[in-house]
Short mmCIF file of C-alpha atoms and ligand atoms in Angstrom, two decimals:
data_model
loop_
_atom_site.label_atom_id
_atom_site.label_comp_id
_atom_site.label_asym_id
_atom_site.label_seq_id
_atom_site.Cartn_x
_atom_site.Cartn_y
_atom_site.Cartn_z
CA UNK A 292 69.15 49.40 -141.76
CA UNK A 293 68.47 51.55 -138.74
CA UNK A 294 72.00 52.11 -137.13
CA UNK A 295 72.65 51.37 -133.65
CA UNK A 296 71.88 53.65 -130.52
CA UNK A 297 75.05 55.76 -129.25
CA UNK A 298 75.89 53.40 -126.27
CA UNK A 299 74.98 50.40 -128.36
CA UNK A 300 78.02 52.02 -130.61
CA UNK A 301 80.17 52.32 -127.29
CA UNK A 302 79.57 48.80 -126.39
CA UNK A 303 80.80 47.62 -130.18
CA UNK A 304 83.62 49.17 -129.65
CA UNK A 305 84.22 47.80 -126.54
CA UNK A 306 83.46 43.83 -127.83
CA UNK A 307 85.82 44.28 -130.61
CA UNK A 308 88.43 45.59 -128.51
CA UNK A 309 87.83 42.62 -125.79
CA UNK A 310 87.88 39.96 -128.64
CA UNK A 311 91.12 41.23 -129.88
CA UNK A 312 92.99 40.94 -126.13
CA UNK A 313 90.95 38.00 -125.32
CA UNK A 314 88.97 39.69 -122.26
CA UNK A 315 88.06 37.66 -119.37
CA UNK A 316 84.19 37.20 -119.97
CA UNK A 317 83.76 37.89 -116.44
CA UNK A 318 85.12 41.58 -116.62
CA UNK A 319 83.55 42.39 -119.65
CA UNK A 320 79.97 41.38 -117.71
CA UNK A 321 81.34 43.85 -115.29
CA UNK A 322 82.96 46.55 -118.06
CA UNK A 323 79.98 46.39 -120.67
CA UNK A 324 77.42 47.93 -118.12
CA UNK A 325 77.72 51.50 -116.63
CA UNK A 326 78.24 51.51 -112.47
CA UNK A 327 75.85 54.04 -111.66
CA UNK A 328 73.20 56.53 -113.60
CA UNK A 329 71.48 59.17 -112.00
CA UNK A 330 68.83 61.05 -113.51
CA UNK A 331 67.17 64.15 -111.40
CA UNK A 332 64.87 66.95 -112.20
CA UNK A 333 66.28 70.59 -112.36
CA UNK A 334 63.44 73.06 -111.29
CA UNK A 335 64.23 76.92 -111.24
CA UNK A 336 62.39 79.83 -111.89
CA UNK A 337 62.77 81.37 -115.00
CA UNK A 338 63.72 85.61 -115.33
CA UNK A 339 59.63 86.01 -115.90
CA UNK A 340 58.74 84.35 -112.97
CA UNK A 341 57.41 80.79 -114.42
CA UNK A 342 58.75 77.75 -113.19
CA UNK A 343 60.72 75.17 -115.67
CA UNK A 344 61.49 71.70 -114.75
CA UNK A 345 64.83 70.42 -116.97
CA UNK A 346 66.04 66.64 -116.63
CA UNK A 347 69.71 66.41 -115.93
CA UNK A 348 71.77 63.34 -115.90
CA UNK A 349 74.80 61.95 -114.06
CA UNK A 350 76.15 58.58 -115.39
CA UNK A 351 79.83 57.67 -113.24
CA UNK A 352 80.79 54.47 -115.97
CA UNK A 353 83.46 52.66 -113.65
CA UNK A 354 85.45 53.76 -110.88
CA UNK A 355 88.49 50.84 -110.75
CA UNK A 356 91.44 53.27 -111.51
CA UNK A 357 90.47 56.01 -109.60
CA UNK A 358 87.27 58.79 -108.97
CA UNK A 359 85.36 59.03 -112.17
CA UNK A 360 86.05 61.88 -114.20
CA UNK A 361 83.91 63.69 -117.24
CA UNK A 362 82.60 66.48 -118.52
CA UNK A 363 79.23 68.24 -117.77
CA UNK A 364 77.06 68.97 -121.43
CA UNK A 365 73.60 71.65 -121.71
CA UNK A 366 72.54 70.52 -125.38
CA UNK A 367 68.86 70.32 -126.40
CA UNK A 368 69.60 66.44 -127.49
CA UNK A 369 71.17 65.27 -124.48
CA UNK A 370 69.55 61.85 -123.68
CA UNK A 371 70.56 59.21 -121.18
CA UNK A 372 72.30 56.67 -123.53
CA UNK A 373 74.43 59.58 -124.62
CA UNK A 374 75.94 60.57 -121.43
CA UNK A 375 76.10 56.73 -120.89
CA UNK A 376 78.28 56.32 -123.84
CA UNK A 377 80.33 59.36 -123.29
CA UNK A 378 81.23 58.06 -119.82
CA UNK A 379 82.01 54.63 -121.00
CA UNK A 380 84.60 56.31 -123.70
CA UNK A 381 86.25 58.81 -120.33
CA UNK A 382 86.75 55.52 -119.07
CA UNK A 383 88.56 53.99 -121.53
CA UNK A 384 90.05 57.74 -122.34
CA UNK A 385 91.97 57.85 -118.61
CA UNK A 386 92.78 54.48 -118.61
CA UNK A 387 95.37 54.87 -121.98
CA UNK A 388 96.37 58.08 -120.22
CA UNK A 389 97.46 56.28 -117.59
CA UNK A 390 95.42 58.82 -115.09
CA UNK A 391 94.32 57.50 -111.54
CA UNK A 392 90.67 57.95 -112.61
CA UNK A 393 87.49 56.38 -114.39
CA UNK A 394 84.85 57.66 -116.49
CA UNK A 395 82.08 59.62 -116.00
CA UNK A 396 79.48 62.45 -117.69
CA UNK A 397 76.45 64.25 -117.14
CA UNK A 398 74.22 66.70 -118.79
CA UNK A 399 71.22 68.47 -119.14
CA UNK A 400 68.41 68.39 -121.58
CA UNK A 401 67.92 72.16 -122.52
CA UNK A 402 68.95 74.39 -125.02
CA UNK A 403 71.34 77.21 -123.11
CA UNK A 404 71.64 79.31 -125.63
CA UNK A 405 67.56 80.38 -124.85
CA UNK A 406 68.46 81.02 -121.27
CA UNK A 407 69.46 84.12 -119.79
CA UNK A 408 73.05 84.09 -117.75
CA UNK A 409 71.05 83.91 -114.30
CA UNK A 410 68.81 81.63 -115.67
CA UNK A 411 71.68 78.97 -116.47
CA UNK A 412 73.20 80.01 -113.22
CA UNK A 413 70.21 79.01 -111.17
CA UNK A 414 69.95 75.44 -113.60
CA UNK A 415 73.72 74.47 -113.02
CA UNK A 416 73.09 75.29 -108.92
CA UNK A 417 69.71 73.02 -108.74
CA UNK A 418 71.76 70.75 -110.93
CA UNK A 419 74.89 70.52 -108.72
CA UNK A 420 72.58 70.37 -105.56
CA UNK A 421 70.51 67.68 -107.20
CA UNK A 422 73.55 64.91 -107.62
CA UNK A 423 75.38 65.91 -104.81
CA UNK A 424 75.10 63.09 -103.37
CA UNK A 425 77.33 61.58 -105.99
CA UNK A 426 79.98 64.25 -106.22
CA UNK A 427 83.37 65.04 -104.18
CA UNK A 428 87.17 65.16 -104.84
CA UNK A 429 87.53 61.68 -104.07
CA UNK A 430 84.45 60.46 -105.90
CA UNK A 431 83.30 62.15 -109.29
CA UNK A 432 84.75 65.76 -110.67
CA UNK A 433 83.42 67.45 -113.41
CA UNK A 434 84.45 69.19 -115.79
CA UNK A 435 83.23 71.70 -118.96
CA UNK A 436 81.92 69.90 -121.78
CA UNK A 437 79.77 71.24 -124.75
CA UNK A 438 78.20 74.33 -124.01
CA UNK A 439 79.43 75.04 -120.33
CA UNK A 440 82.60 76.82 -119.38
CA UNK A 441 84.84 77.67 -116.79
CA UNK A 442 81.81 79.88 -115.17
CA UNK A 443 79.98 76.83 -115.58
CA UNK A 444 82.82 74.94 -113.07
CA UNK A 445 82.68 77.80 -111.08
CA UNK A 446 79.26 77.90 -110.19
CA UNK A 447 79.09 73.74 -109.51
CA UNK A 448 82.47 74.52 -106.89
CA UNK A 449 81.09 77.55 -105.14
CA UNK A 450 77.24 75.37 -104.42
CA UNK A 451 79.26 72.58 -103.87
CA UNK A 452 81.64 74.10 -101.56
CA UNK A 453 78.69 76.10 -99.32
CA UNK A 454 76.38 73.07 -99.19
CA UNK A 455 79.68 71.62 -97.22
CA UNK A 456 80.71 74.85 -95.90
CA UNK A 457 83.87 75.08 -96.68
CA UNK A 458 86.00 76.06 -100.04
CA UNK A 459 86.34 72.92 -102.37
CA UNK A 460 88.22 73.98 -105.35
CA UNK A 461 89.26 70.17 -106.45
CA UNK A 462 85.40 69.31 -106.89
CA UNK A 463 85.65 70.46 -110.67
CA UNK A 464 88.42 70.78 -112.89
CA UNK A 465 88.47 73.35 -116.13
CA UNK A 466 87.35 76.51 -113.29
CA UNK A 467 88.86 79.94 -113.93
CA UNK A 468 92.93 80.05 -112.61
CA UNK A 469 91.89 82.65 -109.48
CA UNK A 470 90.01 79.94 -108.10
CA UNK A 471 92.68 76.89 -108.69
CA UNK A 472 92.39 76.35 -112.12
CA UNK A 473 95.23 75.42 -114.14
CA UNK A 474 97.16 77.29 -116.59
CA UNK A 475 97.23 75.71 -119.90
CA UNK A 476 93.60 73.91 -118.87
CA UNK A 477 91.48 76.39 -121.86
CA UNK A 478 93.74 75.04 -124.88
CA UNK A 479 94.44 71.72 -123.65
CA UNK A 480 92.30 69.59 -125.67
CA UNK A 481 93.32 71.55 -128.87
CA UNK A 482 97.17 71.10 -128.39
CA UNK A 483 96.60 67.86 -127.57
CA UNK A 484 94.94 67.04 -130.88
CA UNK A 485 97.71 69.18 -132.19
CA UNK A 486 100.49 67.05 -130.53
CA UNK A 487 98.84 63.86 -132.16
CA UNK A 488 98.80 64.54 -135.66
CA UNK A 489 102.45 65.41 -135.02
CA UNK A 490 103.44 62.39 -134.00
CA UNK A 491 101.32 60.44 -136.30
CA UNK A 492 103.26 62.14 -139.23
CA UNK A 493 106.03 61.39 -137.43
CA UNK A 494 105.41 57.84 -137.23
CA UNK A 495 104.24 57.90 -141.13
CA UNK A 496 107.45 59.69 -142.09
CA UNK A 497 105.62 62.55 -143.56
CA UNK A 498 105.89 66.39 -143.07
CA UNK A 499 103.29 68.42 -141.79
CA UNK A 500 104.26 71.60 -143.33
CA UNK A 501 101.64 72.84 -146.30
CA UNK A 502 99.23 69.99 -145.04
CA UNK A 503 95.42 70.95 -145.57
CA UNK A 504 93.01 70.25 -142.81
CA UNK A 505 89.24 70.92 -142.41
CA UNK A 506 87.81 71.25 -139.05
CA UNK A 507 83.80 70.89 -138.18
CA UNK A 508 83.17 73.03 -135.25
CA UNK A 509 85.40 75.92 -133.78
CA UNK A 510 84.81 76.18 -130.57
CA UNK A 511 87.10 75.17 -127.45
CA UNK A 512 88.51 71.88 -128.94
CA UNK A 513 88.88 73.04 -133.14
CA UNK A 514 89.57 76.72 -132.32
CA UNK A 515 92.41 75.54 -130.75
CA UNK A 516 93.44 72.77 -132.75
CA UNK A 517 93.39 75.02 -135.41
CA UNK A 518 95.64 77.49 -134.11
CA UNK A 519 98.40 75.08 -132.99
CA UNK A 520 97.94 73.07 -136.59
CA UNK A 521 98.80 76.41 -138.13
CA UNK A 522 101.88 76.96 -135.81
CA UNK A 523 103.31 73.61 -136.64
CA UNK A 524 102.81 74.81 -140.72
CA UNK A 525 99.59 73.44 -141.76
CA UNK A 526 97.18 74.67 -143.40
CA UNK A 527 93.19 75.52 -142.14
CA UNK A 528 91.47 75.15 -145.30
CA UNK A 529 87.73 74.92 -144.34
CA UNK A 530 86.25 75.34 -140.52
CA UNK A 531 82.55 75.02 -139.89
CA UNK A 532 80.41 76.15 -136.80
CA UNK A 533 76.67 76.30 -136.38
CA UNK A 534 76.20 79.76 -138.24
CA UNK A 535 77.88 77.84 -141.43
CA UNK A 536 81.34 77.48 -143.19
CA UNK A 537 84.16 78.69 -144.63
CA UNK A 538 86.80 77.82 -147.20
CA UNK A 539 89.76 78.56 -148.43
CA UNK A 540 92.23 75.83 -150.03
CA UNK A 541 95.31 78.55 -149.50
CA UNK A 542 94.45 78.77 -145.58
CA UNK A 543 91.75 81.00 -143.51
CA UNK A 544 93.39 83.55 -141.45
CA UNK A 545 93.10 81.39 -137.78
CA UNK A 546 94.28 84.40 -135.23
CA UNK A 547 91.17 86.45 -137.40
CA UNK A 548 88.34 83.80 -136.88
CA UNK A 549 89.56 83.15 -133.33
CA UNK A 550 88.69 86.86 -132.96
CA UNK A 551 85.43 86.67 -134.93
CA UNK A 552 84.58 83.90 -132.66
CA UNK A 553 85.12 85.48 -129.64
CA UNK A 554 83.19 88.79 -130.98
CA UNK A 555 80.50 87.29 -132.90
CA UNK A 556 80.26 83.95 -131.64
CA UNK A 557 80.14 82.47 -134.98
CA UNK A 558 83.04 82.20 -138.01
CA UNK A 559 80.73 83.36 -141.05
CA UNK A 560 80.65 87.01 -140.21
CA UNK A 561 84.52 86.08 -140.44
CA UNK A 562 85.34 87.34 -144.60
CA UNK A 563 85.95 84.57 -146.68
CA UNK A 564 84.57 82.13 -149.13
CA UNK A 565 81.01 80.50 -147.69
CA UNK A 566 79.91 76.96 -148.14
CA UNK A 567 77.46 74.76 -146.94
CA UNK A 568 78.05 73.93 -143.19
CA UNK A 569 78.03 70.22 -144.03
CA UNK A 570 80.41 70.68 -146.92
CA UNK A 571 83.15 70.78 -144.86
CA UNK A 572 83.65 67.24 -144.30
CA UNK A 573 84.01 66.59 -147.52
CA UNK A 574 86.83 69.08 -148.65
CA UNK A 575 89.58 67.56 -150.49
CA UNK A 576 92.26 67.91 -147.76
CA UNK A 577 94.85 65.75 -145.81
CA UNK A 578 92.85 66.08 -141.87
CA UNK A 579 89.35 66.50 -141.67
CA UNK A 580 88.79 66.84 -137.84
CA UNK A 581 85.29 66.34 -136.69
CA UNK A 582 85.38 68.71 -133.50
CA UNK A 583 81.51 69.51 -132.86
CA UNK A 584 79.34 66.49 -131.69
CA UNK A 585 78.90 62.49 -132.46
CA UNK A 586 77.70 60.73 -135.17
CA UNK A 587 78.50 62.87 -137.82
CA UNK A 588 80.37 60.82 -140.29
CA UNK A 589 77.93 57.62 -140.51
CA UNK A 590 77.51 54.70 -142.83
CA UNK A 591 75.29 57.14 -145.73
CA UNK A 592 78.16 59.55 -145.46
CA UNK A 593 81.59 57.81 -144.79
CA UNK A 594 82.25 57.35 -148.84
CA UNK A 595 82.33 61.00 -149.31
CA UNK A 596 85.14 61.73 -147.14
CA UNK A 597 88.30 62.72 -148.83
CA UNK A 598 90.90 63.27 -146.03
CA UNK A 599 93.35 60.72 -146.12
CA UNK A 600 92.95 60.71 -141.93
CA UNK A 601 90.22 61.42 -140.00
CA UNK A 602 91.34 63.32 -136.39
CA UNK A 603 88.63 62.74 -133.35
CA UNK A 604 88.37 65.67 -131.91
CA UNK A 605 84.89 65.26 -130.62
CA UNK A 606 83.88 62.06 -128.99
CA UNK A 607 82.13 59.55 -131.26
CA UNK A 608 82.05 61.57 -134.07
CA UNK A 609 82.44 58.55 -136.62
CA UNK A 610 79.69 55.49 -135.91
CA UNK A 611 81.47 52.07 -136.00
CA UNK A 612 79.64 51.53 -139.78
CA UNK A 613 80.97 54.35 -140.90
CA UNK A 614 84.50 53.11 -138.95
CA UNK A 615 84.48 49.71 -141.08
CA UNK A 616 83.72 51.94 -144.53
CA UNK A 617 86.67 54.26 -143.69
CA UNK A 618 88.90 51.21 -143.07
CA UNK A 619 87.59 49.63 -146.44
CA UNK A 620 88.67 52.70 -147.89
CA UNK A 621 92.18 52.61 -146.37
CA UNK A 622 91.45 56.43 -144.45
CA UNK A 623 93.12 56.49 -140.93
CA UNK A 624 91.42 57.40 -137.70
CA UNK A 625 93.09 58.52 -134.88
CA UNK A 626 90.34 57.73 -132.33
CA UNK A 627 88.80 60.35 -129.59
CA UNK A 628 89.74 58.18 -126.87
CA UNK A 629 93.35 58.98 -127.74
CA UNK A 630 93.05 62.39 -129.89
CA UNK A 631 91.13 64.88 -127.58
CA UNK A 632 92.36 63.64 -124.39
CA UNK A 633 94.77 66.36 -123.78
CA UNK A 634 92.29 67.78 -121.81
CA UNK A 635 91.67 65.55 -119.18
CA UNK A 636 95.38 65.02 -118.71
CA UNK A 637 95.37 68.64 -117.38
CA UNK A 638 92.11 68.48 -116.03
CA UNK A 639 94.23 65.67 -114.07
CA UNK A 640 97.07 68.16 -113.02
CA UNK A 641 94.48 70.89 -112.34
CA UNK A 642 93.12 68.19 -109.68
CA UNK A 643 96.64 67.87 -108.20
CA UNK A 644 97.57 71.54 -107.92
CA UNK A 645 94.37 71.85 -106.09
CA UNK A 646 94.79 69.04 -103.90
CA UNK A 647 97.86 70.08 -102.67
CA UNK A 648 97.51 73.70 -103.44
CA UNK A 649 100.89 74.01 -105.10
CA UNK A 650 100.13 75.62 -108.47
CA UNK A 651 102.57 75.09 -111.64
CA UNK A 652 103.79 77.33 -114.19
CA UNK A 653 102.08 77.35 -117.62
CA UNK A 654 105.66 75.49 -119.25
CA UNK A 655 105.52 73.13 -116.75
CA UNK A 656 101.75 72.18 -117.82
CA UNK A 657 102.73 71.45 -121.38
CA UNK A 658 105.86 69.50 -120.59
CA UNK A 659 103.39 67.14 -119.09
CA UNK A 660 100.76 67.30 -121.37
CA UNK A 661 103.50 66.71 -124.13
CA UNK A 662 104.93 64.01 -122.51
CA UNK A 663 101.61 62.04 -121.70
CA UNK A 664 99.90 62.39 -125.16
CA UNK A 665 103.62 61.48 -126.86
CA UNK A 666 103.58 58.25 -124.40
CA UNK A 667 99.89 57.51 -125.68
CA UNK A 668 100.45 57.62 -128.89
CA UNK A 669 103.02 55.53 -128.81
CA UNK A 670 101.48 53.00 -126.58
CA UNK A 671 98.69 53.30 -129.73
CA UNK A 672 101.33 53.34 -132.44
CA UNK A 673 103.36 49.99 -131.23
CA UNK A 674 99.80 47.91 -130.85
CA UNK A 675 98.49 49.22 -133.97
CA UNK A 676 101.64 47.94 -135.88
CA UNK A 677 102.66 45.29 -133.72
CA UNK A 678 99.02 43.54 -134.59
CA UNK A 679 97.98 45.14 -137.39
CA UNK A 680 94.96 46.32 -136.01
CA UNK A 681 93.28 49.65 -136.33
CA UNK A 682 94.39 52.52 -134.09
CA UNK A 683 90.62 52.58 -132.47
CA UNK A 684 90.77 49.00 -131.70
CA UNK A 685 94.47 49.27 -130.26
CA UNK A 686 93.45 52.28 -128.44
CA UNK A 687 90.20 50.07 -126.65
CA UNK A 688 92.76 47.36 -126.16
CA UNK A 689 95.48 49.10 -124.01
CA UNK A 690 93.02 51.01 -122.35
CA UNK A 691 90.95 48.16 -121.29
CA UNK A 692 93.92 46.02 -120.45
CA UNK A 693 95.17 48.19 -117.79
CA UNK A 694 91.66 48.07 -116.09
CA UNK A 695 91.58 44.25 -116.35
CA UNK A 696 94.70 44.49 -114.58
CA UNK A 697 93.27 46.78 -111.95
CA UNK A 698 90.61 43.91 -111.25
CA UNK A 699 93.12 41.25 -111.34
CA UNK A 700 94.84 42.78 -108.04
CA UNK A 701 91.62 44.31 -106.34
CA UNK A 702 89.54 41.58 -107.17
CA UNK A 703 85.72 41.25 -106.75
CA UNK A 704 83.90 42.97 -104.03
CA UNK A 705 82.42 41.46 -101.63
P1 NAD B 1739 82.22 73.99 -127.81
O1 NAD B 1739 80.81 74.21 -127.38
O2 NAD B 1739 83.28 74.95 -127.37
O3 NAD B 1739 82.29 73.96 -129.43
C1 NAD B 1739 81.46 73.18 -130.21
C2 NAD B 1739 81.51 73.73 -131.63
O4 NAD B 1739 80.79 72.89 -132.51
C3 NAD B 1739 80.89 75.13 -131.77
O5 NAD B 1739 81.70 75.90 -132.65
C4 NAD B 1739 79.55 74.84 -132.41
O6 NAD B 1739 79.04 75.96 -133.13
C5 NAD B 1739 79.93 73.69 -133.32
N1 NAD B 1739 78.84 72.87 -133.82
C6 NAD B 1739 77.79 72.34 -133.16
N2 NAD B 1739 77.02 71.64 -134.01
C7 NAD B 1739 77.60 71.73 -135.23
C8 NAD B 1739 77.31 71.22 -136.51
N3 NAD B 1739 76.23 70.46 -136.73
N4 NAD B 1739 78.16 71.50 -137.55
C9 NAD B 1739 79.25 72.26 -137.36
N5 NAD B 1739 79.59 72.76 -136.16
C10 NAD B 1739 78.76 72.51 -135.12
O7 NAD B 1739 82.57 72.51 -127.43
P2 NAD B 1739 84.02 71.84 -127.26
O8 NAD B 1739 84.40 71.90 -125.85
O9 NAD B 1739 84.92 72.36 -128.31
O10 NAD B 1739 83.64 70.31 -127.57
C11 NAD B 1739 83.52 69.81 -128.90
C12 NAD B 1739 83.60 68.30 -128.86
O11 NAD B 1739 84.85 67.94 -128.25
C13 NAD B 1739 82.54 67.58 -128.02
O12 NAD B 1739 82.30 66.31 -128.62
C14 NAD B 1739 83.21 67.36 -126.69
O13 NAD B 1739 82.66 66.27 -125.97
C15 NAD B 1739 84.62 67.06 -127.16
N6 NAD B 1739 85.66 67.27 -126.14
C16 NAD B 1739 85.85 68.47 -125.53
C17 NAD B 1739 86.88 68.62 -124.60
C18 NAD B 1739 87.18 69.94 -123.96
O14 NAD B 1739 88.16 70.02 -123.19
N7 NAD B 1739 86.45 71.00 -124.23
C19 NAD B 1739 87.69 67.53 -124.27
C20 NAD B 1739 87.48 66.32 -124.94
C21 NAD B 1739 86.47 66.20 -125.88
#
């Protein structure tokens, strides 16, 4: 059995959802098809003088609540149906964060880490210039996804802001704080996930202290994660990265990888215990947090996984046969849609500071990011119980209710 293509996955998720709140078939025509893709070609010239044509994409999912929002990604195996899918799940992501905004995401098909600095400048300028057309404060705002940062954001405001000819700082969100970014914006996906597992031991009763998680990838979203898990007592017992893994059933030293990270760029020239990279989702721990990329617990892996509850940090890291094995098997998971949204809820108040260029203090940040992903959760939490459904398929369902209520007072254009 082949399994199915990543936005085939999306739109599963999205039928199961619509079944369980009895969509209105008419919506779901509307909500199972993506609004607008673009696709353009990125030429630049290379630091030896050649010419290299990349293929970017731009797919803005819906727009009902609000200017679509999502993340820009530079990954070798960026492909069309994956940025589709990723902008169907920001649109279901803001909608159970209540945010004014829909879903969107883009990428491009290259692999940045064989580019020179200027040479990933000049891409992400063509690239910005190339969907322009598509772009603005009030229409579509990117943000840093996999492999782009906040120089990344920088570079898409300052070409966005001379092709208009004036300064546009709310055109991306996740830019450095000098040029209207938002404090707290850099570890706001990490607390988030943080803040979830919280409340979801919370909800089960249960104390987090001593707990044993495993995290695949450390970069923005598990780095951080990692280091608020720790704060709140628990313990990092096996993180993974590209270079490898590491274990170590006491607890790794977080504040020393962090450093290693930033240094090195990898954990395993971090001391410690080495396994095999894809070891680490099968540790015998409480939270195994998939932070890296999709698909990576699937239906020939699912029955190896030993966590009692799986955390999404990444988006679509579990495939919906892998979903029904983990349920079979009585292990939770806390969906992406809900579990790495912290950081579009401050990508959200990074918008407004810039909009109105009144900027907040970093305690001010959290209190809202706190109170938003607490509010989620238990938006999540009451469906989940209240039907007795799983927390993915409660997540789809509130999310997807408030658009269908968005439609039910704007109605059908023309
Ligand atoms: P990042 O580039 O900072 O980190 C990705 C990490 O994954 C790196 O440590 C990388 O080495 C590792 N990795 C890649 N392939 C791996 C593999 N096969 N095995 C183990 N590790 C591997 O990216 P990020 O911003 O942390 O994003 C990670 C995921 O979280 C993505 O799915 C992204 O869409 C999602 N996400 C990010 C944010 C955000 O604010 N950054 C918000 C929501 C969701």
């Amino acid at each position: 059995m082949i399994e199915d293509s990543l936005a085939k996955k999306a739109q599963k998720q999205l039928y199961k959802a619509a079944k369980e709140i009895n969509l209105d078939k008419n919506l779901l025509k509307i909500l199972e098809k993506p609004m607008r893709i673009l696709r353009v070609s990125v030429p630049i010239k290379l630091d030896n003088g050649r010419t290299k044509v990349f293929t970017g994409f731009r797919c803005q999912y819906n727009n009902a609540k609000g200017p679509t929002k999502g993340g820009v990604r530079y990954h070798p195996e960026v492909t069309e149906e994956e940025i589709v899918a990723l902008a169907a799940w920001m649109t279901w992501k803001c909608a159970l964060l209540d945010l004014p905004y829909g879903g969107a995401k883009g990428g491009i098909i290259c692999d940045p880490t064989k580019l020179s600095e200027t040479e990933r400048e000049r891409m992400t300028r063509r690239y910005t210039s190339e969907i322009m057309p598509i772009l603005g404060p009030h229409i579509d705002i990117p943000a840093p996804d996999v492999y782009t940062t906040s120089k990344t954001m920088a570079w898409i405001m300052d070409t966005f802001s001379m092709m208009k000819g004036y300064t546009e700082p709310s055109i991306v969100t996740g830019k450095p704080e000098i040029l209207g970014g938002s404090k707290g914006r850099k570890e706001a996906t990490g607390k988030g996930v943080a803040i979830i597992i919280r409340e979801y031991f919370k909800a089960m009763k249960k104390s987090l202290e001593g707990t044993r998680v495993a995290i695949q990838g450390f970069g923005n979203v598990g780095g951080h994660a990692a280091l608020f898990l720790s704060q709140m007592g628990a313990k990092i017992a096996a993180v993974s990265d590209v270079s490898g893994a590491l274990v170590n059933p006491d607890g790794l030293d977080v504040p020393g990888l962090l450093d290693c990270v930033q240094k090195h760029a990898c954990v395993i020239k971090h001391p410690g215990k080495q396994i095999d990279r894809e070891q680490v989702l099968y540790q015998d721990v409480d939270i195994l947090i998939p932070a890296a990329l999709e698909n990576q617990i699937h239906r020939k892996n699912a029955h190896k996984i030993k966590a009692k509850v799986i955390v999404e940090g990444a988006n679509g890291p579990t495939t919906p046969e892998a979903d029904d094995i983990l349920e079979g098997r009585k292990i939770t998971v806390i969906p992406d849609i809900l579990a790495n949204a912290g950081g579009v809820v401050v990508s959200h108040l990074e918008w407004v500071q810039a909009l109105s260029g009144l900027f907040w203090e970093e305690d001010q940040v959290n209190a809202e990011l706190e109170r938003k992903m607490v509010k989620s959760f238990q938006d999540v939490w009451k469906r989940s119980t209240q039907k007795n459904i799983s927390l993915r398929c409660a997540a789809y369902s509130v999310a997807i209710e408030r658009i269908a209520e968005v439609y039910r007072y704007r109605g059908l254009f023309p």
